[in-house]
CSV table of C-alpha atoms in Angstrom, one decimal:
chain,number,residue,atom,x,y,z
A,1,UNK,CA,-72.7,13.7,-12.0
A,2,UNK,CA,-76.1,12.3,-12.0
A,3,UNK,CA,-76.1,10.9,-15.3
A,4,UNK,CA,-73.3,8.4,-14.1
A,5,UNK,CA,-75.2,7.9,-10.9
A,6,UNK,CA,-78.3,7.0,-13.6
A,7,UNK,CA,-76.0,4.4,-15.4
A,8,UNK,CA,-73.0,2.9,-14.7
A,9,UNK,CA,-71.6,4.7,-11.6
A,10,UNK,CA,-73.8,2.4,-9.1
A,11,UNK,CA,-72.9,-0.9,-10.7
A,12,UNK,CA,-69.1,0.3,-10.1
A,13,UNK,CA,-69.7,0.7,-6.2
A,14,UNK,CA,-72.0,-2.0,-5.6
A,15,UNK,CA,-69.3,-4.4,-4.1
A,16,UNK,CA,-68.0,-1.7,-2.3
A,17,UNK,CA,-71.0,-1.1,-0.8
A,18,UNK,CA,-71.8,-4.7,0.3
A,19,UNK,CA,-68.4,-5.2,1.8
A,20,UNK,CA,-69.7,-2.2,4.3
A,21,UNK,CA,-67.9,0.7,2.5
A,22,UNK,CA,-69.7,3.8,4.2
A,23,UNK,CA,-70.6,6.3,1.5
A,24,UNK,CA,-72.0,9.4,0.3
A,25,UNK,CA,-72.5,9.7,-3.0
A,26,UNK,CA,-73.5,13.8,-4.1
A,27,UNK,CA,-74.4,15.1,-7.4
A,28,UNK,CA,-73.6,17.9,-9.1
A,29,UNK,CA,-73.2,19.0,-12.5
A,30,UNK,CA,-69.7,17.3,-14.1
A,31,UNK,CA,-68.6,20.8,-14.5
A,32,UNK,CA,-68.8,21.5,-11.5
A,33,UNK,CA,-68.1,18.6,-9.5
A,34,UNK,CA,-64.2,19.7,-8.9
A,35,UNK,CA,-65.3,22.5,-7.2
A,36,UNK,CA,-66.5,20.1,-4.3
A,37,UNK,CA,-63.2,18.4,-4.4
A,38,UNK,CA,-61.1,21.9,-4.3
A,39,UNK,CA,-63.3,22.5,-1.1
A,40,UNK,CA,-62.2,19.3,0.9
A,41,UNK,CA,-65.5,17.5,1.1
A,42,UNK,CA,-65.2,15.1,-0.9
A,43,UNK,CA,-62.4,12.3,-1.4
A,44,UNK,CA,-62.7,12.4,-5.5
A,45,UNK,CA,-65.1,13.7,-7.9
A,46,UNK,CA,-65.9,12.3,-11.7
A,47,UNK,CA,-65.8,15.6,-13.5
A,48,UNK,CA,-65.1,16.7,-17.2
A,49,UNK,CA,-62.1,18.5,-16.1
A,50,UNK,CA,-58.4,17.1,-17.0
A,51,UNK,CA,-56.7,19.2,-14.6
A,52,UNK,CA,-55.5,17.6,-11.8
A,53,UNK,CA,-55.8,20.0,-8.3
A,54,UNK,CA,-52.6,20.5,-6.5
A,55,UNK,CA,-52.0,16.9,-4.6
A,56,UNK,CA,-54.9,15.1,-6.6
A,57,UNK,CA,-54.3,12.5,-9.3
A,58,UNK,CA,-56.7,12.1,-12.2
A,59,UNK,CA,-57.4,9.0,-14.7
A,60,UNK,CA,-59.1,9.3,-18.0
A,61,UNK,CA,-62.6,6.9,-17.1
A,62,UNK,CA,-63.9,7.4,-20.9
A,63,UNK,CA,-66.7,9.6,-23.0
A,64,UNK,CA,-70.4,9.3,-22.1
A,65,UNK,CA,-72.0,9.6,-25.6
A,66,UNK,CA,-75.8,11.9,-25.9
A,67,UNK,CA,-78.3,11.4,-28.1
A,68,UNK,CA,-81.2,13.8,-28.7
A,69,UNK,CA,-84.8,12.4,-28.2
A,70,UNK,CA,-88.4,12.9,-28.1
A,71,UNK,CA,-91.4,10.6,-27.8
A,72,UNK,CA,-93.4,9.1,-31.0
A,73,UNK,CA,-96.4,11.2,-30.1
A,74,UNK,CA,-94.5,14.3,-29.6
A,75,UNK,CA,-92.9,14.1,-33.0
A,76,UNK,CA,-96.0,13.2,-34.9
A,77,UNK,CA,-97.8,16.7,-33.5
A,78,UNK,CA,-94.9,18.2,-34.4
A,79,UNK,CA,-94.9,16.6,-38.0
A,80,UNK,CA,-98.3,17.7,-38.4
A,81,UNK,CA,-97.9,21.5,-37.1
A,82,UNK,CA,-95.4,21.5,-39.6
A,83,UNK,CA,-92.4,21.9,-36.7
A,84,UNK,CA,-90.4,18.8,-38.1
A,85,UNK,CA,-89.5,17.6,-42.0
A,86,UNK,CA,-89.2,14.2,-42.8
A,87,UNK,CA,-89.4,10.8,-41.2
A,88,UNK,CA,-87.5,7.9,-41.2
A,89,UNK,CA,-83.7,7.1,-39.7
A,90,UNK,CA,-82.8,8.5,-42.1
A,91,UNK,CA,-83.8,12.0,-41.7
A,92,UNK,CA,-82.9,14.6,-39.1
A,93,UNK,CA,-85.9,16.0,-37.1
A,94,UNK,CA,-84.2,18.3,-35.3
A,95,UNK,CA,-82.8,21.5,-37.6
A,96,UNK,CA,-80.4,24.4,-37.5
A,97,UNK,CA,-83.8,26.1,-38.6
A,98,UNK,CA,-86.1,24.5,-36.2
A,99,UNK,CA,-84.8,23.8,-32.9
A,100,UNK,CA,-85.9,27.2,-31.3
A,101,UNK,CA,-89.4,26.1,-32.1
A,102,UNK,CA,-88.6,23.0,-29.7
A,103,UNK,CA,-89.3,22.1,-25.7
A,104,UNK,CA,-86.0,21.1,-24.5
A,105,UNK,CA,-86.5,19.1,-21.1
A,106,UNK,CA,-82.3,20.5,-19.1
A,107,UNK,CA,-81.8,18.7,-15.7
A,108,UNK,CA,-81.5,21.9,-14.2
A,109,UNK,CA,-79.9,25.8,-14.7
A,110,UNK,CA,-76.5,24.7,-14.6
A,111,UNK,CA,-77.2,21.7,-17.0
A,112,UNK,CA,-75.7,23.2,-20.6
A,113,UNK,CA,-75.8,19.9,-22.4
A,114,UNK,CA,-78.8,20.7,-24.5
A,115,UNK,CA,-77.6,24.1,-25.8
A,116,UNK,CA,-73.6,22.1,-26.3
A,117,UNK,CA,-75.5,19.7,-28.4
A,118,UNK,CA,-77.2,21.9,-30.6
A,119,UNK,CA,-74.7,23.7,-31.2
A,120,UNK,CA,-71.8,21.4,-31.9
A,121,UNK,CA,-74.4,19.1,-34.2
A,122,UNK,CA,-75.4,22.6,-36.6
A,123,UNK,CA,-72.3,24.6,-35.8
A,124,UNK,CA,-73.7,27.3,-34.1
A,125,UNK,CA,-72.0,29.6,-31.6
A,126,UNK,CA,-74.9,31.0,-29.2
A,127,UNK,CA,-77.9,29.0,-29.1
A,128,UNK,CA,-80.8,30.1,-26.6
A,129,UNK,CA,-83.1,27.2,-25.9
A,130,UNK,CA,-86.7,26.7,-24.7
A,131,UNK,CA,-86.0,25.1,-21.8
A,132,UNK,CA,-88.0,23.0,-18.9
A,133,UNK,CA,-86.3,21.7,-15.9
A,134,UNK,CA,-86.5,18.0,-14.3
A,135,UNK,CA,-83.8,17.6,-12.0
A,136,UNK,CA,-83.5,13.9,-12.4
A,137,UNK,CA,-81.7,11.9,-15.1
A,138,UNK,CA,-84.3,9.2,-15.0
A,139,UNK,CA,-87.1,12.0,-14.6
A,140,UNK,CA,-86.0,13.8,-18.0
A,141,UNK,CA,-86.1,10.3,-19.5
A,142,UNK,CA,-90.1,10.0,-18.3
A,143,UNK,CA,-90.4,13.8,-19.1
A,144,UNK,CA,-89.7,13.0,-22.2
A,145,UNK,CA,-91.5,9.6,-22.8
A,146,UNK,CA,-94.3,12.1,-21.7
A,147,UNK,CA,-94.2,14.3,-24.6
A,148,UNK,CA,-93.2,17.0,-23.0
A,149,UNK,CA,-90.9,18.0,-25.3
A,150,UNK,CA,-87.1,17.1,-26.6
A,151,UNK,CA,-84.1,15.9,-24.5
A,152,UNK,CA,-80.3,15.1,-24.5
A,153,UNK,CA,-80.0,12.2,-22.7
A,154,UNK,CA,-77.4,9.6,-22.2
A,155,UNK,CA,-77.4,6.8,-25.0
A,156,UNK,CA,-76.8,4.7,-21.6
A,157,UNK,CA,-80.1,5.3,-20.7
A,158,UNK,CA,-82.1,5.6,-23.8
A,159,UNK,CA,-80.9,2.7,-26.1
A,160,UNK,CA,-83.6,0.2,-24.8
A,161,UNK,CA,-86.3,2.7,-25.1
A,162,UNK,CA,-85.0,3.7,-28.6
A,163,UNK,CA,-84.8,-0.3,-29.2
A,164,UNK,CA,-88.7,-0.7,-28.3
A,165,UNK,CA,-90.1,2.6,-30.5
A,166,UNK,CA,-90.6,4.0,-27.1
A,167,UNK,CA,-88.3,6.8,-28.1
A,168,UNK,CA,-87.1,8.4,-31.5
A,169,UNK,CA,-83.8,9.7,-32.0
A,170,UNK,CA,-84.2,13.0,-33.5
A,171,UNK,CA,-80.9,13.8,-34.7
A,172,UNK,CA,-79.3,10.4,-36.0
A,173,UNK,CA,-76.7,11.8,-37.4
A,174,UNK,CA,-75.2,13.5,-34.3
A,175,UNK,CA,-73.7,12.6,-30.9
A,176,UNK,CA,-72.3,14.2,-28.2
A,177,UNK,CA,-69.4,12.9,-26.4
A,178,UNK,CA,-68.1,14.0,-22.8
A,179,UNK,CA,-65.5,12.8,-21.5
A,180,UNK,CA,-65.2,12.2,-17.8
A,181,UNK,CA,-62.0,11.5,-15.7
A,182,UNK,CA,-61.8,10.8,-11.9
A,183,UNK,CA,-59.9,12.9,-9.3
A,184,UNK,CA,-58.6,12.1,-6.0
A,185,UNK,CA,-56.4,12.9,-3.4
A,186,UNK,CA,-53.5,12.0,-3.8
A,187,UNK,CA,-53.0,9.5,-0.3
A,188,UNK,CA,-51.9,6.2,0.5
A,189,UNK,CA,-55.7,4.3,1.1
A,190,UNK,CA,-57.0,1.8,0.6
A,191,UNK,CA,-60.1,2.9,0.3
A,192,UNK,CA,-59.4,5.5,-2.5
A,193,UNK,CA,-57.8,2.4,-4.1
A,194,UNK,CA,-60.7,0.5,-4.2
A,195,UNK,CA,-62.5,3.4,-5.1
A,196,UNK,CA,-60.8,4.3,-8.4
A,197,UNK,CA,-60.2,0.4,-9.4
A,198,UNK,CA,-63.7,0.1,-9.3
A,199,UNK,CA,-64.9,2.8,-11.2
A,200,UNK,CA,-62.0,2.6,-13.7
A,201,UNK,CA,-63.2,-1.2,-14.7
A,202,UNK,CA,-66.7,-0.5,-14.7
A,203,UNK,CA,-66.3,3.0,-16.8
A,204,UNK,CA,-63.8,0.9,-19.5
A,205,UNK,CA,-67.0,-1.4,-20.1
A,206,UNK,CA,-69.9,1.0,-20.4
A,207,UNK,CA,-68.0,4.1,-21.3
A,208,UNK,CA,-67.0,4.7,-25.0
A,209,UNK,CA,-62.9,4.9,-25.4
C-alpha cells in the first residue's frame, strides 16, 4: 500500500535492493492488495487481510496508526466562519456535527480511510464525505499543508510536521489503527525469505504492536 511505501516499507528493502535484488514494487489500496496475490503477479502483498490464500503464509507486521489533520491557516478560516469550536490540544476540531461541512483530501476512490475514521472516532454508521482526490501519500500530506482541506494521514508521516506547528491534529483524541500482515507463497526461497525477514524487522520498529 502506498502509505507503507511513504514510510517504512522502503527502508525495509533497501539492503535488498543494494545487494541487486530485482524488484517491482506496485501499489494498491491495502484492501485490495490480496487480490494481486490471488492473481499470481505478485510474490506477496502487505494487506489488511488475515486470511491466508490457499498455499500462502501470512505474519502479523503490526498497526499503522492515523491521525486527522489540517493546516494552521485552514483551521483558523474555519474558526472564523464559525466551521470549528475551540482551540487548543485540548479541544476536538473536528465534530460528529461538523465534519460534513469539511474538505477531506482521500488518496483516491478506493481509499475509505477518511470515511473509517470518522466514523469509528463519533460512532457513526454511514458517513458521506466531501471528498478531493491526490493519489499520493506524500501528495495528500502537501495537499494538506496547502490548505486545501482535512486529511487522514499516517502518524508516520505527519509527526514532524505536527512537531514544527506545520500541521494541527484536529481530532486529538482519536486514532485509527490498521493493521497490516504480509502474504506470500508458500515456497522454499530464498528470496521470499529475505523478503519477509526484512519487512518483519523493519515493521516491529516503526509499526505500533
Amino acid at each position: 500500500n502506498a502509505d507503507s511505501v511513504a514510510t517504512w516499507a522502503l527502508p525495509a528493502l533497501t539492503e535488498l535492493a543494494r545487494q541487486g535484488l530485482s524488484m517491482e514494487i506496485i501499489a494498491d489500496d491495502q484492501d485490495f492488495t490480496q487480490e494481486w496475490l490471488r492473481e499470481g503477479q505478485v510474490l506477496g502483498c502487505i494487506t489488511t487481510l488475515k486470511q491466508a490464500l490457499r498455499g500462502c503464509k501470512v505474519v502479523a507486521l503490526g498497526a499503522m496508526e492515523y491521525v486527522a489533520v489540517a493546516s494552521p491557516v485552514f483551521v483558523r478560516e474555519r474558526q472564523a466562519r464559525g466551521g470549528v469550536r475551540g482551540s487548543g490540544a485540548s479541544t476536538s476540531l473536528l465534530s460528529a456535527h461538523n465534519f460534513r461541512d469539511m474538505p477531506f483530501v482521500a488518496f483516491n476512490r478506493k481509499d475509505d480511510m477518511q470515511s473509517e475514521f470518522v466514523a469509528k472516532a463519533f460512532g457513526l454508521k454511514r458517513v458521506t464525505l466531501n471528498q478531493l482526490f491526490v493519489p499520493s501519500s506524500e501528495g495528500q500530506v502537501r495537499a494538506v499543508l496547502a490548505g486545501w482541506g482535512v486529511s487522514v494521514v499516517p502518524r508516520l508521516l505527519a509527526q514532524g510536521l505536527l512537531d514544527q506547528g506545520l500541521l494541527v491534529n484536529i481530532a486529538p483524541a482519536h486514532t485509527l489503527l490498521i493493521q497490516l500482515y504480509w502474504h506470500c507463497w508458500n515456497l522454499e526461497s530464498e528470496v521470499l525469505d529475505a523478503l519477509a525477514l526484512a519487512l518483519t524487522r523493519s515493521a516491529a520498529e516503526a509499526l505500533v504492536g
